[in-house]
XYZ file of C-alpha atoms in Angstrom:
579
model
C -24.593 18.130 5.018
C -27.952 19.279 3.012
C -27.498 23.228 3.157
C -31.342 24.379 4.681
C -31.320 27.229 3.070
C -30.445 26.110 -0.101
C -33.114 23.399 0.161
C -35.673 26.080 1.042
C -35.645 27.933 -1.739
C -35.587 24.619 -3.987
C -38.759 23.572 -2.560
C -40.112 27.192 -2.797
C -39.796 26.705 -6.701
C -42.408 23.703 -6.340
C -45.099 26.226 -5.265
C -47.060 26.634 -8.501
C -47.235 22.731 -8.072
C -48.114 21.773 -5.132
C -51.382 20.054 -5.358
C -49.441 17.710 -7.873
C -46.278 17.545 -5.776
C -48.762 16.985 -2.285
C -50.081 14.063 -4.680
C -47.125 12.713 -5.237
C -46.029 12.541 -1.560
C -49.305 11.180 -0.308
C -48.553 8.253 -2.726
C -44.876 7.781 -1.571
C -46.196 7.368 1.913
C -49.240 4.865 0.993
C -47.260 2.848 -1.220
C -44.019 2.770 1.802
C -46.567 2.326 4.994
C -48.579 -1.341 2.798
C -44.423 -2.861 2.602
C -45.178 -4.908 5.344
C -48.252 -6.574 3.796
C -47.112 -8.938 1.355
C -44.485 -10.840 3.576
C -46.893 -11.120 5.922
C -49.358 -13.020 3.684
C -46.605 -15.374 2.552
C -45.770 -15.944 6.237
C -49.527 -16.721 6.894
C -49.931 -18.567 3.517
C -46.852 -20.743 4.729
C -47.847 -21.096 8.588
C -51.768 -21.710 7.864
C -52.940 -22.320 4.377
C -49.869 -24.620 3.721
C -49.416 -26.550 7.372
C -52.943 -27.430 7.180
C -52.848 -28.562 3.087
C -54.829 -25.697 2.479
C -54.242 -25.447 -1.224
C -57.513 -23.521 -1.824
C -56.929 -21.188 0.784
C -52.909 -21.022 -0.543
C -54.443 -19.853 -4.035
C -56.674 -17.332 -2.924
C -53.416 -15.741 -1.236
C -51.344 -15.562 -4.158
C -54.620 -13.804 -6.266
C -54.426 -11.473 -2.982
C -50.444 -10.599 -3.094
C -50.955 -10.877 -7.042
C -53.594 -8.254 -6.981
C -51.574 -6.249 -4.688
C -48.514 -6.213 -6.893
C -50.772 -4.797 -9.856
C -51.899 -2.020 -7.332
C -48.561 -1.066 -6.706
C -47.448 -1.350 -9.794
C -50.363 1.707 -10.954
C -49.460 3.821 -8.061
C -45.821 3.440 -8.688
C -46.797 4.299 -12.475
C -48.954 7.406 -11.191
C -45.534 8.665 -8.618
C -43.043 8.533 -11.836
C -45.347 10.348 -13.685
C -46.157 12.745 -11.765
C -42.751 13.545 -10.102
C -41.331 13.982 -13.771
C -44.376 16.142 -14.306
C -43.044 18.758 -11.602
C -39.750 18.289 -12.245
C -40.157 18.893 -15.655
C -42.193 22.087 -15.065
C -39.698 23.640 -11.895
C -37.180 22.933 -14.355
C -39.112 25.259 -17.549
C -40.219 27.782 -14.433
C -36.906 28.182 -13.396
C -35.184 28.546 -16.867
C -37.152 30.945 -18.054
C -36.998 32.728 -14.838
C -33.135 32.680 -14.755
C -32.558 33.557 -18.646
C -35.257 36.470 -17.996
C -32.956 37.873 -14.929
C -29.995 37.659 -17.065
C -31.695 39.449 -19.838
C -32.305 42.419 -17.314
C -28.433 42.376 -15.918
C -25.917 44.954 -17.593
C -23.598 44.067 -19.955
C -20.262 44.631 -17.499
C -21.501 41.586 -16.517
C -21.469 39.431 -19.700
C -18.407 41.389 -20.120
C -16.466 39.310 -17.117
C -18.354 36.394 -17.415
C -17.788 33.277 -19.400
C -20.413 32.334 -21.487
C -19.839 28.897 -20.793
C -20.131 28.799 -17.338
C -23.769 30.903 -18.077
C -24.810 28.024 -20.572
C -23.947 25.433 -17.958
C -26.207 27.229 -15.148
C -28.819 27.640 -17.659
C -28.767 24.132 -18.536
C -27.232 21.287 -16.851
C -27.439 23.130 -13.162
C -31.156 23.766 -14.061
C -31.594 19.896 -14.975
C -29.685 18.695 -11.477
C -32.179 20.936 -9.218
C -35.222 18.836 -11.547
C -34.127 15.800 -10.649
C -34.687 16.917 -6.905
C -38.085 16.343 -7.537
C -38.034 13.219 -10.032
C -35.610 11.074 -8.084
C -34.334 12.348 -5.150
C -36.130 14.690 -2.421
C -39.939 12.399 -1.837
C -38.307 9.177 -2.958
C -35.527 9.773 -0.181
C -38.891 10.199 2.511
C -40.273 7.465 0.880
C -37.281 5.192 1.438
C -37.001 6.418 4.911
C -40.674 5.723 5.749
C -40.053 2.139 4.281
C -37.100 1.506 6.578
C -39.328 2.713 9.943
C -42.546 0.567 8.361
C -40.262 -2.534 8.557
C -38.062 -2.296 11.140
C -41.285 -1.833 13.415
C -42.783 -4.824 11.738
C -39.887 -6.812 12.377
C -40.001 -5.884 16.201
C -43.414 -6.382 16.290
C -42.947 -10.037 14.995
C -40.161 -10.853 17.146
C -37.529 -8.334 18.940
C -34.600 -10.930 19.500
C -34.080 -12.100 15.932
C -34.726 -8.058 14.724
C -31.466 -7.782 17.465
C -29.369 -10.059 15.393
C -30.594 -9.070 12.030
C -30.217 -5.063 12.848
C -26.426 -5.961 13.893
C -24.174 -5.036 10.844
C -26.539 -1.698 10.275
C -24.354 0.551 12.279
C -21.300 -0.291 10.546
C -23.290 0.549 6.945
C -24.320 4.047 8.809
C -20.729 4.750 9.282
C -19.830 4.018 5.444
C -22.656 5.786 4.516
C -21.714 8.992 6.456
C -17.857 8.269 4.945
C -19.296 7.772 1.662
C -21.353 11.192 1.446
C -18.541 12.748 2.644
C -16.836 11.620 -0.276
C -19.005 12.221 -3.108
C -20.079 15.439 -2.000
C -16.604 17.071 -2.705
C -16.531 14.557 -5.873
C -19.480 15.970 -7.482
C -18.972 19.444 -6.826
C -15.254 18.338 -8.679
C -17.641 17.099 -11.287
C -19.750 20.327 -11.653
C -16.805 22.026 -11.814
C -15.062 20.755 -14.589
C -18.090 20.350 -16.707
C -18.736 24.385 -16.332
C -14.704 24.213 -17.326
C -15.203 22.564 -20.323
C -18.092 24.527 -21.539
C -16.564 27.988 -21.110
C -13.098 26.282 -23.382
C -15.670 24.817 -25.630
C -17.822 28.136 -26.243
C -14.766 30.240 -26.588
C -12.648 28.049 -28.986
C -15.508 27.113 -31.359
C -16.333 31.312 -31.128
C -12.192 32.007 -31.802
C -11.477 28.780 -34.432
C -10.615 31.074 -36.927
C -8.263 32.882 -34.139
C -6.916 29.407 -33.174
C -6.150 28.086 -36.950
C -4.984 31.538 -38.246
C -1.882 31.428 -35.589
C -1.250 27.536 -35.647
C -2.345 26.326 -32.354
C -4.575 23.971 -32.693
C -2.172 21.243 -31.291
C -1.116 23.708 -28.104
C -5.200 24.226 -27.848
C -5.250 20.223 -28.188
C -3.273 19.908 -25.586
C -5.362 22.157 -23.067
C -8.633 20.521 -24.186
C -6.842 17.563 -23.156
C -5.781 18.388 -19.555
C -9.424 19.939 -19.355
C -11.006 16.480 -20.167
C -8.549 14.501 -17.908
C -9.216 16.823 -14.929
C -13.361 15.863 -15.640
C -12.504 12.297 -15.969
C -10.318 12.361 -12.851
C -13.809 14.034 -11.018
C -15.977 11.290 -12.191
C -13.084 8.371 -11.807
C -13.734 9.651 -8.104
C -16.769 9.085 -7.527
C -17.215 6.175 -8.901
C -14.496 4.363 -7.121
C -16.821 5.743 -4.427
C -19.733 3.963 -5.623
C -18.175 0.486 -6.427
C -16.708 0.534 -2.837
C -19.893 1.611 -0.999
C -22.404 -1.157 -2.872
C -20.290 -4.320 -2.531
C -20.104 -3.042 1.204
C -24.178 -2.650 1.407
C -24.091 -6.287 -0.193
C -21.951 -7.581 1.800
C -23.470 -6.745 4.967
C -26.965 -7.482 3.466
C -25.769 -11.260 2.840
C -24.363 -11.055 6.720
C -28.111 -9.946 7.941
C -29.449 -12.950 5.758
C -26.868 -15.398 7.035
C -27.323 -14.548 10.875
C -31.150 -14.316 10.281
C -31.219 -17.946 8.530
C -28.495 -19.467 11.271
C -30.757 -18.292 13.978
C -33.955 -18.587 12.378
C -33.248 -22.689 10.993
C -32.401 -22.919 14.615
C -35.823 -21.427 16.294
C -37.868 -23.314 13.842
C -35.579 -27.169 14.766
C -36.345 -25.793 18.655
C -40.311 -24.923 17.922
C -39.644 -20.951 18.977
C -40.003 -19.975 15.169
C -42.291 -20.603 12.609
C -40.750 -21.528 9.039
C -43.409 -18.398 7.522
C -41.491 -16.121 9.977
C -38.296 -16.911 8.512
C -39.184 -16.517 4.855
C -41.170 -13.151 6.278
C -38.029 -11.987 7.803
C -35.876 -12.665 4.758
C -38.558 -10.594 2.796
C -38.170 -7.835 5.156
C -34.112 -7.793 5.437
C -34.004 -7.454 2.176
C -36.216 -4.858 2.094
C -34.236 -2.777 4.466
C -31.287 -2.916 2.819
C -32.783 -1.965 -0.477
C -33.494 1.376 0.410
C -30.940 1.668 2.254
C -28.867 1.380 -0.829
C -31.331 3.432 -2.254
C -30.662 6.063 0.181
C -27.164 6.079 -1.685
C -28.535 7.286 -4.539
C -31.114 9.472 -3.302
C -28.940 11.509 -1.011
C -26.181 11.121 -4.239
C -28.998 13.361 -6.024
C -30.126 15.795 -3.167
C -26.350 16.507 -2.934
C -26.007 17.450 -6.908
C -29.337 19.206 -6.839
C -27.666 21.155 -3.796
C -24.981 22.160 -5.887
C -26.377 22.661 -8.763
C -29.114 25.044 -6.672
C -26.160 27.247 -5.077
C -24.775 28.015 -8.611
C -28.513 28.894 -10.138
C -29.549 30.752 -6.833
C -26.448 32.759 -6.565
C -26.844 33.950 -10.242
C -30.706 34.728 -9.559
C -29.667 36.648 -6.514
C -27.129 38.599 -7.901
C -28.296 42.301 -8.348
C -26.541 42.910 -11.810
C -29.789 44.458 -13.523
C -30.064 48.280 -14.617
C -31.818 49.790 -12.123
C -35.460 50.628 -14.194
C -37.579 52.796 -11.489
C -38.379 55.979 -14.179
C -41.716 56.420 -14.388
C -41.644 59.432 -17.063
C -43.017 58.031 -19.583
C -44.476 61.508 -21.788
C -40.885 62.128 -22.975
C -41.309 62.611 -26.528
C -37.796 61.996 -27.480
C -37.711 65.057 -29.744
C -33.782 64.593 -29.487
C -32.298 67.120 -27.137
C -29.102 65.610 -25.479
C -27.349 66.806 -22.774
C -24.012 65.333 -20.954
C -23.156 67.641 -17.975
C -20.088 66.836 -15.482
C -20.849 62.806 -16.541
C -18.013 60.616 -14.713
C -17.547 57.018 -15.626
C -15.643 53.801 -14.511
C -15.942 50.548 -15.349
C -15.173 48.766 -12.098
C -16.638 51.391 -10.208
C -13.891 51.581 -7.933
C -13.803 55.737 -8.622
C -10.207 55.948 -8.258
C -7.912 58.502 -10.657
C -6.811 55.495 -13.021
C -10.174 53.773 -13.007
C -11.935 56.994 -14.484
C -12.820 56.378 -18.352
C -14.727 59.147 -18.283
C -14.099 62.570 -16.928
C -16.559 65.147 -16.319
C -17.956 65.152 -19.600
C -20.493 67.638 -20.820
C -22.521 68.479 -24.430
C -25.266 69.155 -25.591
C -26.916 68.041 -28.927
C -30.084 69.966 -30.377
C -32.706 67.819 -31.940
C -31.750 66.758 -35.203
C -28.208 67.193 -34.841
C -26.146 64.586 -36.229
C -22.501 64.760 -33.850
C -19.653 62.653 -34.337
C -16.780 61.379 -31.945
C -13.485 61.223 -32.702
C -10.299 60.231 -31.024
C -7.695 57.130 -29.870
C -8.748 53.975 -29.367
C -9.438 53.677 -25.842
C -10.462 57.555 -25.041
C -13.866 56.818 -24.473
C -15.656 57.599 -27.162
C -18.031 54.065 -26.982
C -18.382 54.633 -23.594
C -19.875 57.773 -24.100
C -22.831 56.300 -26.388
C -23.031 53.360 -23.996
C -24.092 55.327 -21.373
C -27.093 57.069 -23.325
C -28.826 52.927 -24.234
C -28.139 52.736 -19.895
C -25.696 49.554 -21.429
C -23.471 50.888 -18.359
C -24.316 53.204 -15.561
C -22.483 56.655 -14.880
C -21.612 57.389 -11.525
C -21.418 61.012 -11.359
C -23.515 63.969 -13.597
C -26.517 63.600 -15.308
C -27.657 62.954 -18.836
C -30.944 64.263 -20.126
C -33.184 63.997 -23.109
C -35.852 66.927 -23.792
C -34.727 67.714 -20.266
C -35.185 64.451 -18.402
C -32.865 62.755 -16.514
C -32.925 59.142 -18.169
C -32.839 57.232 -15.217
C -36.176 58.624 -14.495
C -37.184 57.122 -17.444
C -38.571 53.786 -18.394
C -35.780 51.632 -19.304
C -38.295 49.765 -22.449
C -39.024 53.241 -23.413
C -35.565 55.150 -23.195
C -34.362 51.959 -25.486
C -36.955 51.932 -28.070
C -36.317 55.190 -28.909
C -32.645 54.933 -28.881
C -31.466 52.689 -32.172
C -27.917 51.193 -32.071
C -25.456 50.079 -34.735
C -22.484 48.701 -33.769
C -19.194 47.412 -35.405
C -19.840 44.450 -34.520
C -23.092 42.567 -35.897
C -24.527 39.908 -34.339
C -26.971 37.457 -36.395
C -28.442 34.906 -34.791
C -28.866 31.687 -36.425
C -32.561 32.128 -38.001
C -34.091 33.639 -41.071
C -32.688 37.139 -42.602
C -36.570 38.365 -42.078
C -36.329 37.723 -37.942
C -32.755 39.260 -37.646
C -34.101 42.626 -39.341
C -37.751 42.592 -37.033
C -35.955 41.014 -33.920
C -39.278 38.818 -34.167
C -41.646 41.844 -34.062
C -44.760 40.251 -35.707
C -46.143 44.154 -36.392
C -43.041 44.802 -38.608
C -44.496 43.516 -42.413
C -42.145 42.019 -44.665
C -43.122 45.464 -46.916
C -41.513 47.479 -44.393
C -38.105 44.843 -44.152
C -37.847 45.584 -48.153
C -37.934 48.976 -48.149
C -35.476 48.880 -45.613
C -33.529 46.969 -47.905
C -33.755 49.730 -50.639
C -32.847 52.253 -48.426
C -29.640 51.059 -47.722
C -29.261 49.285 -50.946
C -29.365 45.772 -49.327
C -31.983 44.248 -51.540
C -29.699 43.556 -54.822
C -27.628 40.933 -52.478
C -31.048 39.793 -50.685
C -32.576 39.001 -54.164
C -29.923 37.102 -55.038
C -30.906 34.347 -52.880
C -33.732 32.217 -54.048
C -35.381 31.985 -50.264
C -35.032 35.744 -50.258
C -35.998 36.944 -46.679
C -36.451 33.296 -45.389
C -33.024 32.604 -45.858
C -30.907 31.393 -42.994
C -27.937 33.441 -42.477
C -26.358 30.739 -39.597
C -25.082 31.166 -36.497
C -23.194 34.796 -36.281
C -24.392 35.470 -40.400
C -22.046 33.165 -41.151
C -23.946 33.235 -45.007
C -23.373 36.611 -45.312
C -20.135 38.991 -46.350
C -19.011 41.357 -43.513
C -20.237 44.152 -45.452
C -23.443 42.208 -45.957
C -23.976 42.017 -42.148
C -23.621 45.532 -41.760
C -26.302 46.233 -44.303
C -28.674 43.949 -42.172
C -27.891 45.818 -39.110
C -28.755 49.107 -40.418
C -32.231 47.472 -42.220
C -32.988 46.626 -38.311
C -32.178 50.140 -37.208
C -34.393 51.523 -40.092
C -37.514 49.311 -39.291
C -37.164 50.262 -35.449
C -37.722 53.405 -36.454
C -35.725 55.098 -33.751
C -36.174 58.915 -32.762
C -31.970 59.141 -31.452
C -29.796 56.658 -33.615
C -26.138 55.434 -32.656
C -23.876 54.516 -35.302
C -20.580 52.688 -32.983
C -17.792 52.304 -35.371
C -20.826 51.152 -37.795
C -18.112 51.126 -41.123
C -15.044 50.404 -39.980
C -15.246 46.666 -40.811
C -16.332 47.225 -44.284
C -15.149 47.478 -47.662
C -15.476 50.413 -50.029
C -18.427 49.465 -52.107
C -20.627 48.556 -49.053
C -19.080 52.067 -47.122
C -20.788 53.822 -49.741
C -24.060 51.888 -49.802
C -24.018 52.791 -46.291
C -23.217 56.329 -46.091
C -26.140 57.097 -49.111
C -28.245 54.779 -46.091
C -26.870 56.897 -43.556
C -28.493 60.024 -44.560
C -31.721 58.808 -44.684
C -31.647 56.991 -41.119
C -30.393 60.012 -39.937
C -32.495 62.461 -41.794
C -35.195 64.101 -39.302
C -32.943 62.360 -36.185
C -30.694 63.335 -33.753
C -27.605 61.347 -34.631
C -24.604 59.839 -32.836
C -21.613 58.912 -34.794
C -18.769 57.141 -33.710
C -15.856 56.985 -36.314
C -12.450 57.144 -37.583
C -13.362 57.357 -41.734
C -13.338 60.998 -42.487
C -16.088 60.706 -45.068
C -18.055 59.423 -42.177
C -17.666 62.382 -40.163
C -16.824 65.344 -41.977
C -20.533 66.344 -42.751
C -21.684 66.229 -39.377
C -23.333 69.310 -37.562
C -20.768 68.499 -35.050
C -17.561 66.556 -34.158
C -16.501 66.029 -30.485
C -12.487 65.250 -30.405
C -12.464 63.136 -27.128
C -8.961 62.467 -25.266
C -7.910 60.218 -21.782
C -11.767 60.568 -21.215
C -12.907 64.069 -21.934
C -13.923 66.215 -24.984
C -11.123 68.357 -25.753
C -12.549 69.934 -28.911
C -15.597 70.549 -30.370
C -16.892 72.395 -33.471
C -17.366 71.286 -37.665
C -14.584 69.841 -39.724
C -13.860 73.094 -41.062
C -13.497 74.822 -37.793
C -11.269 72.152 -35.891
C -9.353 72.619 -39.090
C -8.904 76.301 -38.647
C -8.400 75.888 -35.158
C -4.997 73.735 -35.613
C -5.654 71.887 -32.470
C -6.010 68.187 -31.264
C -8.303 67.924 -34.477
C -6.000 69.299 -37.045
C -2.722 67.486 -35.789
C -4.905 63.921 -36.144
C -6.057 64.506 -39.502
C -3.914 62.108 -40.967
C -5.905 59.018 -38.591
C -8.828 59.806 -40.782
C -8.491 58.843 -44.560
C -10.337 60.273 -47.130
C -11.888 57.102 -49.440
């Protein structure tokens, strides 16, 4: 059964389109409502022109259905084009509009998500709710239109022998209705898998080195395997349904053409028919059955497109997006931080265990640069993540120069708030568009002295395409340590009034560490700074280190002084080793 709902806000996506979709259907009717008209010149060709030796007469009706044919053929031209035109177009409409609303979402949600299952809405789903419009939705009126247009003409002509001929059509209804039935649950099997495969795909290509480092490429075989038997079982499924329901459509085709001919031969021996009837009527059976076979096929597509519109539309509706309703946009991001009572949980389910964050408070004066210290897993990210909005507090308030920063344009609060994280990600393009992010107003003078700063330029010049040089998917051209460099070129060129550095050495080697930390204190010159960071020579300059433990700041003063103190600080010292 065709959800309504679901259909409904398919059909709303055809809006910007309409006069071209309205064209489209207006053409599908014409071209179904003439059906009747070319059997019924061969029936008058054979019943006048021919009884009566007409040859003349005979020719001037074949130029007629000739000329009719070429008609059809141009309008039939003018419908594919033009339903591929919209379906083309709903399809770009609705990709962009579905990667733009997962743009907005925050990241807990890529967090839990696959990203193969987000590939396979943003693709294949989109492509199934497309062909909607270029092969299923008007075609299915059109074929509908064509069985009423010929059914009547058949009655019209002669009710008794449309009796007979009409006779095996209920027993194709009920295999149709079985049939649907059938591939319905098939092709949402189908879906299924495919999303399946694409989630195993994305992850093991992402993990190889994961997967050959621990020697499991034949176990990971093995699952690929079931995976891609499961997907051929889907589609084994339907098509058993398929080569079932045509031979049945045929078969009960040839049984309308046998009954028509046995009674027909028989009315034109008694006088009752003429032999142009017959022929007419053969024309016109097997034009019912054709789109009712058709049909098949159409509905085949409505149903994917139904499916593949529940996915899209559920991830369109979802309302994962930071909420973005500040509207103070004068803050001047002097620097002025404050944390006060700030709870946290990740599932927000706000129970004692769930709480990563507990009534946290600081403050950091402009300028300040204030590092974080503590176990993995005691919240120090968490606590940066909150000031970019990546994740939303539940309780307390944060505030820079004194505003909350949910009152705060979301564009704003995260132009002025640079990241770099442990983790760099490069996408697959030239090193020039991973530094500006694409930012045509950022000159390639500005990228090298970027470069300089940090002392990335000596590796850069190495290259003979120098900034046009692709560093592959994830920088896989470039050394660990070489990544890094990039990342902090980006943050430089952003030119950021509050900058984050998340864990920004802990990946790299000794050399690059102190490349970085002379880059360091020149990003951080003139900024307030937030450092997260195990490496004692990473934190010990600071204005300010926060010891954070099981979610709240235990400690809080200069290395010296959490020295003196012989606290939390002082009894970690050995985590953090000199280089």
């Amino acid at each position: 059964m065709i959800k309504h709902r679901t259909l409904k806000l398919i059909l709303s996506e055809v809006k910007p389109y309409r006069i071209r979709f309205t064209i489209t259907g207006v053409l599908i009717i014409f071209l179904s409502s003439i059906v009747w008209v070319r059997p019924a010149l061969i029936q008058h060709a054979v019943d006048v022109e021919m009884a009566n030796g007409d040859y003349e007469g005979m020719l001037n009706v074949f130029l007629v259905i000739v000329g009719i044919l070429f008609f059809e053929a141009f309008l039939k031209y003018r419908v594919t084009y033009l339903a591929n035109w919209v379906a083309l177009s709903v399809s770009l409409n609705l990709r962009t509009k579905l990667f733009r609303h997962l743009m907005a979402f925050r990241l807990r949600f890529f967090d839990k998500t696959p990203v193969g299952k987000l590939v396979t809405r943003l693709v294949s789903d989109v492509d199934g709710i497309a062909n909607v419009f270029s092969n299923g939705l008007l075609n299915a009126i059109g074929d509908i239109l064509t069985l009423i247009v010929v059914l009547i003409a058949m009655v019209v002509i002669d009710l008794k022998l449309t009796f007979f001929v009409i006779l095996p059509i209920p027993i194709l209804l009920v295999a149709t209705r079985i049939f649907q039935k059938h591939i319905k649950k098939s092709f949402a099997d189908v879906r299924n898998q495919v999303s399946n495969m694409n989630e195993f795909v994305q992850e093991h290509v992402t993990g190889m080195h994961i997967v050959q480092a621990y020697s499991r490429e034949k176990e990971e075989e093995e699952r690929f395997a079931e995976l891609n038997r499961k997907h051929q079982d889907a589609n084994v499924s339907s098509i058993k349904a398929f080569s079932i329901f045509f031979p049945v459509v045929e078969m009960l085709s040839a049984t309308s053409v046998a009954l028509l001919l046995w009674l027909g031969v028989e009315g034109v021996v008694d006088g009752d028919i003429t032999l142009g009837v017959v022929l007419q009527f053969v024309l016109y059976v097997f034009m019912l059955y054709r789109p009712i076979r058709q049909l098949a096929d159409r509905f085949n597509v409505l149903q994917m497109g139904i499916i593949n519109a529940e996915r899209v539309f559920n991830l369109l509706l979802q309302n994962e997006s930071v909420s973005d309703e500040g509207e103070n946009g004068n803050v001047t991001f002097e620097g002025r931080i404050e944390f006060e009572d700030v709870w946290f949980s990740y599932d927000d389910k706000n129970s004692d265990e769930n709480w990563v964050l507990k009534g946290v408070s600081f403050t950091i004066e402009p300028g300040e640069t204030v590092a974080f210290v503590g176990a993995t897993g005691a919240g120090k990210s968490s606590i940066i993540g909150l000031l970019s909005r990546f994740y939303e507090f539940q309780k307390g308030i944060i505030r820079i120069d004194g505003v909350d920063i949910r009152e705060i344009p979301l564009t704003k609060l995260r132009e002025n708030v640079g990241v770099v994280q442990q983790e760099v990600f490069l996408m697959s393009d030239s090193l020039r568009a991973n530094v500006s992010l694409h930012d045509e107003t950022i000159t390639d003078a500005e990228i090298m002295e970027a470069a300089k700063t940090v002392g990335a330029d000596e590796f850069i010049s190495q290259y003979a395409d120098g900034l046009d040089l692709d560093v592959r998917e994830r920088g896989a051209m470039l050394s660990v340590g070489q990544r890094q460099l990039i990342a902090f070129m980006r943050a430089y060129v952003a030119k950021p009034n509050i900058l984050i550095l998340d864990e920004a050495t802990s990946s790299i080697d000794s050399e690059s560490e102190r490349l970085i930390q002379k880059a360091t204190a020149s990003i951080t010159k003139g900024r307030t700074s937030l450092i997260v960071a195990h490496r004692l020579s990473t934190i010990r300059y600071s204005d300010k280190i926060c010891v954070v433990q099981d979610g709240v700041i235990v400690e809080s003063g200069t290395h010296e002084a959490l020295l003196e103190k012989k606290g939390v600080y002082h009894s970690s010292f050995f985590l953090y080793p000199v280089d």
